[in-house]
Structure formats: C-alpha cells, structure tokens
Amino acid sequence: MKRFKQSQELFLSDPFSLSEAAFHWWKLIHKDQCSLATFRDKVNALFQIFPPNPHVFEPRPEQCRTCAVVGNSINLKGSRYGRLIDHHHVIIRINHGRTKGYEADVGRRTTHRVMYPESSVHLDDTTRLILFPFELKDLEWLIRVFTTRFPGPKYNSVKTDITGNINLVTVLNPAFMKYVHESWLDSEGGYPSTGFMTLILALHICGDVDVFGFGADKDGNWSHYFEKLLNKSHKTGEHPGAYEYKVIKELAKKQKIQFYSGK
C-alpha cells in the first residue's frame, strides 16, 4: 500500500522517540502549551509504572493473526455478527463500546480496548488497554487512575480510577496520529477519529483485518448501537468522517481489509 509505512513507530517506548514536527502537530489538537521536555518527563514517569517496551504483534505469513476491529456504529444493531467477531485471535474494541446485552451483534470477547480519558471503561485482567493521548493531561490521568486516583478538576465525566492490568497498558505514539492524518487522510479535517486510527493500527499489527461497526446510519447520523440518538444533527466534529469512510471502502475494494457494513 502506498500510504502504508512499515517503519512507523506505533507506541511510546523506551528509548523515547518523537520528533519536534510530530510533537508540534500533536500539540495543536487541543492547543496544548507543554514543551517537548515536559512531555518527555511525563513519558519517563509513565515508564516507572507501565511496561517501557510494549509487546507488539507483528503479522507473519506462517502464523496469520486475524483481527476484528469493532466500531460502535448503529449499523451493528441487528447484524448478528457476534459469533464471527468472537472467532478472531485479536478483538479490538473502541472507547465505551459495550458487549453485555449486545452479544449476538457484537460478540463477547475483547482482547484490546482503545480509549482516552473521556471514553474510559473498567477492564478485566486479560484485556490490553491502548491509550490514545490527545493532550498532556491524558498521560497524567493514566498515571493517576492506576495509582492515587485522578481528581480531575479539568475533566467532565471522567473516571477517577479504573480497573485493569497494569502490565497490559500501552500508549499510542503521537507520531502515529500524525502519520495517519497525513498519509492516510491527506491532512483532511482537524485530526483522525479514534476508530480510524485503530483500523490503521490493526493493519500494522495484524495479518488479516476484519472491520465492523463503522459508518453513519442511512440518515447520515453517527449514532451508536447501544444508544438512542437524541441529537439528530450530531456529525463527526473535527474528524473527517466521510473521508475516513471513503478510505475504508478503498481498502476493502483492494482487499486489504474485509469490511462488514452491517444493516
């Protein structure tokens, strides 16, 4: 794939690597005022608590790893994809996507959960947490929720602690976010959605990628399978939803992914 960069760093690790250009791009997401030195110090603090060299799955021809990337689109409702999703080696769920009560459509198993503070959920002891940080305080939140609890004066409706396995915590490298925005989305929109970045991440760590639960409903609303849509004018904000969907369809057409569009 022309857009695909095999050497792209995926996660924050030790030794720490983040260019000034990537850091500057990342800061602009929420107009963060921190310096690269401050960011580096916070990453070093992370590595005092969480694994500094996260294990990354790599696709191998002799052992093809199948991955399901499960979004939260209303298109999953009534899809009956549950058993198919659960059959994958790796099942990546995004933000607060639920399984209880929706097993027939979305499955039961979760191996990886992508989240950021506002979308955090409690995890069991076997699920890997992949934090997508959008500003410096997201790293501070991660440290605090696993240690002393996060007081969170600047957050709205954010958990002050979460359950999970401290040895299964990984943080996405901001450079990966920039790479997705520029290489895969041609710099469309403010920054990529969590779901789209998760899909591209799966292309880097999986052999076969199956994608579920992406796209708007028939009326163009970006609603979730587990929620009743109250605001029918809700779109994708800073995210270039239509452009992301176009790229997903192109990947499916080129047979780089299998895209299950639901109902």
CSV table of C-alpha atoms in Angstrom, one decimal:
chain,number,residue,atom,x,y,z
A,1,MET,CA,0.0,0.0,0.0
A,2,LYS,CA,1.3,3.4,-1.0
A,3,ARG,CA,0.1,5.0,2.2
A,4,PHE,CA,1.5,2.2,4.5
A,5,LYS,CA,4.8,2.9,6.3
A,6,GLN,CA,6.2,-0.3,7.7
A,7,SER,CA,8.8,1.5,9.8
A,8,GLN,CA,6.3,3.8,11.5
A,9,GLU,CA,6.5,3.8,15.3
A,10,LEU,CA,3.3,2.7,16.9
A,11,PHE,CA,3.6,3.1,20.7
A,12,LEU,CA,5.6,5.2,23.2
A,13,SER,CA,8.5,3.1,24.3
A,14,ASP,CA,12.0,3.3,25.9
A,15,PRO,CA,14.1,4.8,24.4
A,16,PHE,CA,11.7,7.6,23.7
A,17,SER,CA,11.3,8.8,20.2
A,18,LEU,CA,9.2,11.8,19.0
A,19,SER,CA,10.3,14.4,16.5
A,20,GLU,CA,9.7,18.1,17.1
A,21,ALA,CA,7.4,18.2,14.0
A,22,ALA,CA,5.3,15.4,15.3
A,23,PHE,CA,5.1,16.9,18.7
A,24,HIS,CA,4.1,20.3,17.4
A,25,TRP,CA,1.3,18.7,15.2
A,26,TRP,CA,0.0,16.8,18.3
A,27,LYS,CA,0.0,19.9,20.5
A,28,LEU,CA,-2.3,21.7,18.1
A,29,ILE,CA,-5.1,19.2,18.5
A,30,HIS,CA,-6.1,20.8,21.8
A,31,LYS,CA,-3.8,23.8,21.8
A,32,ASP,CA,-1.6,22.2,24.5
A,33,GLN,CA,1.1,24.6,25.8
A,34,CYS,CA,3.5,22.0,27.1
A,35,SER,CA,7.1,21.7,25.9
A,36,LEU,CA,8.7,18.6,24.4
A,37,ALA,CA,10.9,18.4,27.5
A,38,THR,CA,7.8,18.4,29.7
A,39,PHE,CA,6.2,15.7,27.6
A,40,ARG,CA,9.4,13.6,27.8
A,41,ASP,CA,9.4,13.9,31.6
A,42,LYS,CA,5.8,12.7,31.7
A,43,VAL,CA,6.6,9.7,29.4
A,44,ASN,CA,9.5,8.8,31.7
A,45,ALA,CA,7.1,8.9,34.6
A,46,LEU,CA,4.8,6.5,32.7
A,47,PHE,CA,7.6,4.0,32.3
A,48,GLN,CA,8.1,3.9,36.0
A,49,ILE,CA,4.7,2.3,36.2
A,50,PHE,CA,3.9,0.7,32.9
A,51,PRO,CA,5.9,-1.6,30.6
A,52,PRO,CA,8.5,0.6,28.8
A,53,ASN,CA,8.7,-1.8,25.8
A,54,PRO,CA,5.2,-2.9,25.0
A,55,HIS,CA,4.8,-6.2,23.1
A,56,VAL,CA,3.6,-5.6,19.6
A,57,PHE,CA,2.1,-8.3,17.5
A,58,GLU,CA,3.6,-8.5,14.0
A,59,PRO,CA,2.0,-10.3,11.1
A,60,ARG,CA,3.8,-13.4,10.0
A,61,PRO,CA,2.9,-15.4,6.9
A,62,GLU,CA,3.4,-18.7,8.7
A,63,GLN,CA,1.1,-17.6,11.5
A,64,CYS,CA,-1.5,-15.3,10.2
A,65,ARG,CA,-3.1,-13.4,13.0
A,66,THR,CA,-6.8,-12.5,12.5
A,67,CYS,CA,-8.0,-9.2,14.0
A,68,ALA,CA,-11.5,-7.8,14.4
A,69,VAL,CA,-11.7,-4.0,14.7
A,70,VAL,CA,-15.1,-3.4,16.3
A,71,GLY,CA,-16.5,0.2,16.0
A,72,ASN,CA,-19.7,1.4,17.6
A,73,SER,CA,-21.9,2.3,14.6
A,74,ILE,CA,-25.7,1.8,14.7
A,75,ASN,CA,-25.1,-0.4,11.7
A,76,LEU,CA,-24.1,-3.2,14.1
A,77,LYS,CA,-27.6,-3.4,15.6
A,78,GLY,CA,-29.3,-6.5,14.3
A,79,SER,CA,-26.3,-7.6,12.3
A,80,ARG,CA,-25.8,-10.9,14.1
A,81,TYR,CA,-22.0,-10.6,13.7
A,82,GLY,CA,-21.3,-11.7,17.3
A,83,ARG,CA,-20.1,-15.3,16.7
A,84,LEU,CA,-18.0,-14.1,13.7
A,85,ILE,CA,-16.3,-11.4,15.7
A,86,ASP,CA,-15.5,-13.8,18.6
A,87,HIS,CA,-13.8,-16.2,16.2
A,88,HIS,CA,-10.8,-13.8,15.7
A,89,HIS,CA,-7.5,-14.0,17.5
A,90,VAL,CA,-7.5,-10.3,18.4
A,91,ILE,CA,-10.6,-8.3,19.1
A,92,ILE,CA,-10.1,-4.6,19.4
A,93,ARG,CA,-13.0,-2.6,20.8
A,94,ILE,CA,-13.1,1.2,20.8
A,95,ASN,CA,-14.0,3.6,23.6
A,96,HIS,CA,-17.0,2.5,25.6
A,97,GLY,CA,-18.4,0.1,23.1
A,98,ARG,CA,-20.5,-2.4,25.1
A,99,THR,CA,-20.9,-6.2,24.8
A,100,LYS,CA,-23.3,-7.0,27.6
A,101,GLY,CA,-26.8,-7.2,26.2
A,102,TYR,CA,-25.5,-7.0,22.6
A,103,GLU,CA,-23.6,-10.2,22.3
A,104,ALA,CA,-25.5,-11.5,19.3
A,105,ASP,CA,-24.5,-8.5,17.3
A,106,VAL,CA,-21.0,-7.6,18.6
A,107,GLY,CA,-19.7,-10.7,20.4
A,108,ARG,CA,-18.5,-11.3,23.9
A,109,ARG,CA,-14.7,-11.3,23.8
A,110,THR,CA,-12.3,-8.3,24.0
A,111,THR,CA,-8.5,-8.6,23.8
A,112,HIS,CA,-7.7,-4.9,23.3
A,113,ARG,CA,-9.6,-1.8,24.3
A,114,VAL,CA,-8.7,1.6,22.8
A,115,MET,CA,-9.7,4.6,24.9
A,116,TYR,CA,-8.9,8.1,26.0
A,117,PRO,CA,-9.9,9.5,29.4
A,118,GLU,CA,-13.4,10.7,28.5
A,119,SER,CA,-14.2,7.3,27.0
A,120,SER,CA,-12.6,5.1,29.6
A,121,VAL,CA,-14.2,1.9,30.9
A,122,HIS,CA,-13.2,-0.7,33.5
A,123,LEU,CA,-11.3,-3.7,32.1
A,124,ASP,CA,-10.7,-7.2,33.2
A,125,ASP,CA,-7.2,-8.6,34.0
A,126,THR,CA,-6.6,-10.0,30.5
A,127,THR,CA,-7.6,-7.1,28.3
A,128,ARG,CA,-4.8,-4.8,26.9
A,129,LEU,CA,-5.5,-1.0,27.4
A,130,ILE,CA,-4.3,1.1,24.5
A,131,LEU,CA,-4.5,4.8,25.4
A,132,PHE,CA,-4.8,7.4,22.7
A,133,PRO,CA,-3.4,10.6,24.2
A,134,PHE,CA,-4.7,13.8,22.8
A,135,GLU,CA,-3.1,16.2,25.3
A,136,LEU,CA,-0.5,16.0,28.2
A,137,LYS,CA,-3.1,15.7,30.9
A,138,ASP,CA,-4.2,12.4,29.3
A,139,LEU,CA,-0.9,10.9,30.4
A,140,GLU,CA,-1.2,12.4,33.8
A,141,TRP,CA,-4.7,10.8,34.0
A,142,LEU,CA,-3.4,7.4,33.1
A,143,ILE,CA,-0.7,7.5,35.8
A,144,ARG,CA,-3.2,8.7,38.5
A,145,VAL,CA,-6.0,6.3,37.8
A,146,PHE,CA,-3.7,3.4,38.3
A,147,THR,CA,-2.0,4.8,41.4
A,148,THR,CA,-3.5,7.6,43.6
A,149,ARG,CA,-6.8,8.3,41.7
A,150,PHE,CA,-7.3,11.2,39.4
A,151,PRO,CA,-9.0,14.2,41.0
A,152,GLY,CA,-9.8,15.6,37.5
A,153,PRO,CA,-10.7,19.3,38.0
A,154,LYS,CA,-10.5,19.9,34.3
A,155,TYR,CA,-12.3,16.8,33.2
A,156,ASN,CA,-16.1,16.3,32.8
A,157,SER,CA,-17.5,12.9,33.5
A,158,VAL,CA,-14.1,11.2,33.6
A,159,LYS,CA,-13.4,8.2,35.8
A,160,THR,CA,-11.1,8.9,38.7
A,161,ASP,CA,-9.9,5.3,38.7
A,162,ILE,CA,-10.3,2.2,36.5
A,163,THR,CA,-9.7,-1.5,36.9
A,164,GLY,CA,-7.2,-3.2,34.6
A,165,ASN,CA,-3.9,-5.0,34.4
A,166,ILE,CA,-1.0,-2.5,34.9
A,167,ASN,CA,1.2,-4.8,32.8
A,168,LEU,CA,-1.1,-4.6,29.8
A,169,VAL,CA,-1.1,-0.8,29.4
A,170,THR,CA,0.2,0.7,26.1
A,171,VAL,CA,0.2,4.3,24.9
A,172,LEU,CA,-0.1,5.3,21.3
A,173,ASN,CA,2.8,7.4,19.9
A,174,PRO,CA,1.6,10.9,18.9
A,175,ALA,CA,3.8,10.4,15.8
A,176,PHE,CA,1.4,7.6,14.7
A,177,MET,CA,-1.5,10.0,14.9
A,178,LYS,CA,0.3,12.5,12.6
A,179,TYR,CA,1.2,9.7,10.2
A,180,VAL,CA,-2.5,8.6,9.9
A,181,HIS,CA,-3.7,12.2,9.4
A,182,GLU,CA,-1.1,13.0,6.7
A,183,SER,CA,-0.5,9.6,5.0
A,184,TRP,CA,-4.0,8.1,5.1
A,185,LEU,CA,-6.3,11.1,5.2
A,186,ASP,CA,-4.2,13.6,3.2
A,187,SER,CA,-4.5,16.0,6.2
A,188,GLU,CA,-8.3,16.3,5.8
A,189,GLY,CA,-10.1,17.5,8.9
A,190,GLY,CA,-8.6,18.5,12.3
A,191,TYR,CA,-7.3,15.0,13.2
A,192,PRO,CA,-8.3,11.4,12.7
A,193,SER,CA,-11.0,9.7,14.7
A,194,THR,CA,-10.1,7.1,17.3
A,195,GLY,CA,-11.9,4.5,15.3
A,196,PHE,CA,-10.0,5.2,12.1
A,197,MET,CA,-6.6,5.3,13.9
A,198,THR,CA,-7.5,2.0,15.4
A,199,LEU,CA,-8.1,0.5,12.0
A,200,ILE,CA,-4.8,1.7,10.6
A,201,LEU,CA,-3.1,0.4,13.8
A,202,ALA,CA,-4.6,-3.0,13.1
A,203,LEU,CA,-3.1,-3.0,9.6
A,204,HIS,CA,0.3,-2.7,11.3
A,205,ILE,CA,-0.1,-5.5,13.9
A,206,CYS,CA,-2.4,-8.0,12.2
A,207,GLY,CA,-2.2,-10.4,9.3
A,208,ASP,CA,-5.9,-10.3,8.4
A,209,VAL,CA,-8.1,-7.3,9.4
A,210,ASP,CA,-11.9,-7.5,9.5
A,211,VAL,CA,-13.7,-4.3,10.2
A,212,PHE,CA,-17.2,-4.0,11.9
A,213,GLY,CA,-19.3,-1.1,13.1
A,214,PHE,CA,-18.0,1.8,11.0
A,215,GLY,CA,-20.0,4.5,9.2
A,216,ALA,CA,-23.1,6.6,9.6
A,217,ASP,CA,-26.7,5.4,9.5
A,218,LYS,CA,-28.9,5.7,6.5
A,219,ASP,CA,-29.8,9.3,7.5
A,220,GLY,CA,-26.1,10.3,7.9
A,221,ASN,CA,-26.1,10.4,11.7
A,222,TRP,CA,-23.1,9.0,13.6
A,223,SER,CA,-25.1,7.1,16.2
A,224,HIS,CA,-24.1,4.2,18.4
A,225,TYR,CA,-25.6,0.7,18.5
A,226,PHE,CA,-26.0,1.0,22.3
A,227,GLU,CA,-27.6,4.5,22.5
A,228,LYS,CA,-30.8,6.2,21.4
A,229,LEU,CA,-29.9,9.1,19.1
A,230,LEU,CA,-31.2,12.3,20.8
A,231,ASN,CA,-29.3,14.8,18.7
A,232,LYS,CA,-30.0,14.0,15.0
A,233,SER,CA,-27.7,16.8,13.9
A,234,HIS,CA,-24.8,15.1,15.5
A,235,LYS,CA,-22.0,14.6,13.0
A,236,THR,CA,-18.2,13.9,13.4
A,237,GLY,CA,-16.9,17.2,14.7
A,238,GLU,CA,-13.2,17.7,13.9
A,239,HIS,CA,-13.0,14.2,12.3
A,240,PRO,CA,-13.3,13.9,8.5
A,241,GLY,CA,-15.9,11.1,8.8
A,242,ALA,CA,-16.8,11.0,5.1
A,243,TYR,CA,-13.2,10.9,4.0
A,244,GLU,CA,-12.3,8.2,6.5
A,245,TYR,CA,-15.2,6.1,5.3
A,246,LYS,CA,-14.1,6.6,1.7
A,247,VAL,CA,-10.6,5.3,2.6
A,248,ILE,CA,-12.1,2.3,4.4
A,249,LYS,CA,-14.1,1.4,1.3
A,250,GLU,CA,-11.0,1.7,-0.8
A,251,LEU,CA,-9.1,-0.6,1.5
A,252,ALA,CA,-12.0,-3.1,1.2
A,253,LYS,CA,-12.0,-2.8,-2.6
A,254,LYS,CA,-8.3,-3.5,-2.7
A,255,GLN,CA,-8.8,-6.5,-0.3
A,256,LYS,CA,-6.6,-5.1,2.3
A,257,ILE,CA,-9.4,-5.4,4.8
A,258,GLN,CA,-12.7,-7.2,5.0
A,259,PHE,CA,-15.4,-4.6,5.7
A,260,TYR,CA,-18.7,-5.7,7.2
A,261,SER,CA,-21.1,-2.8,6.8
A,262,GLY,CA,-23.9,-4.3,8.9
A,263,LYS,CA,-27.6,-3.5,8.3
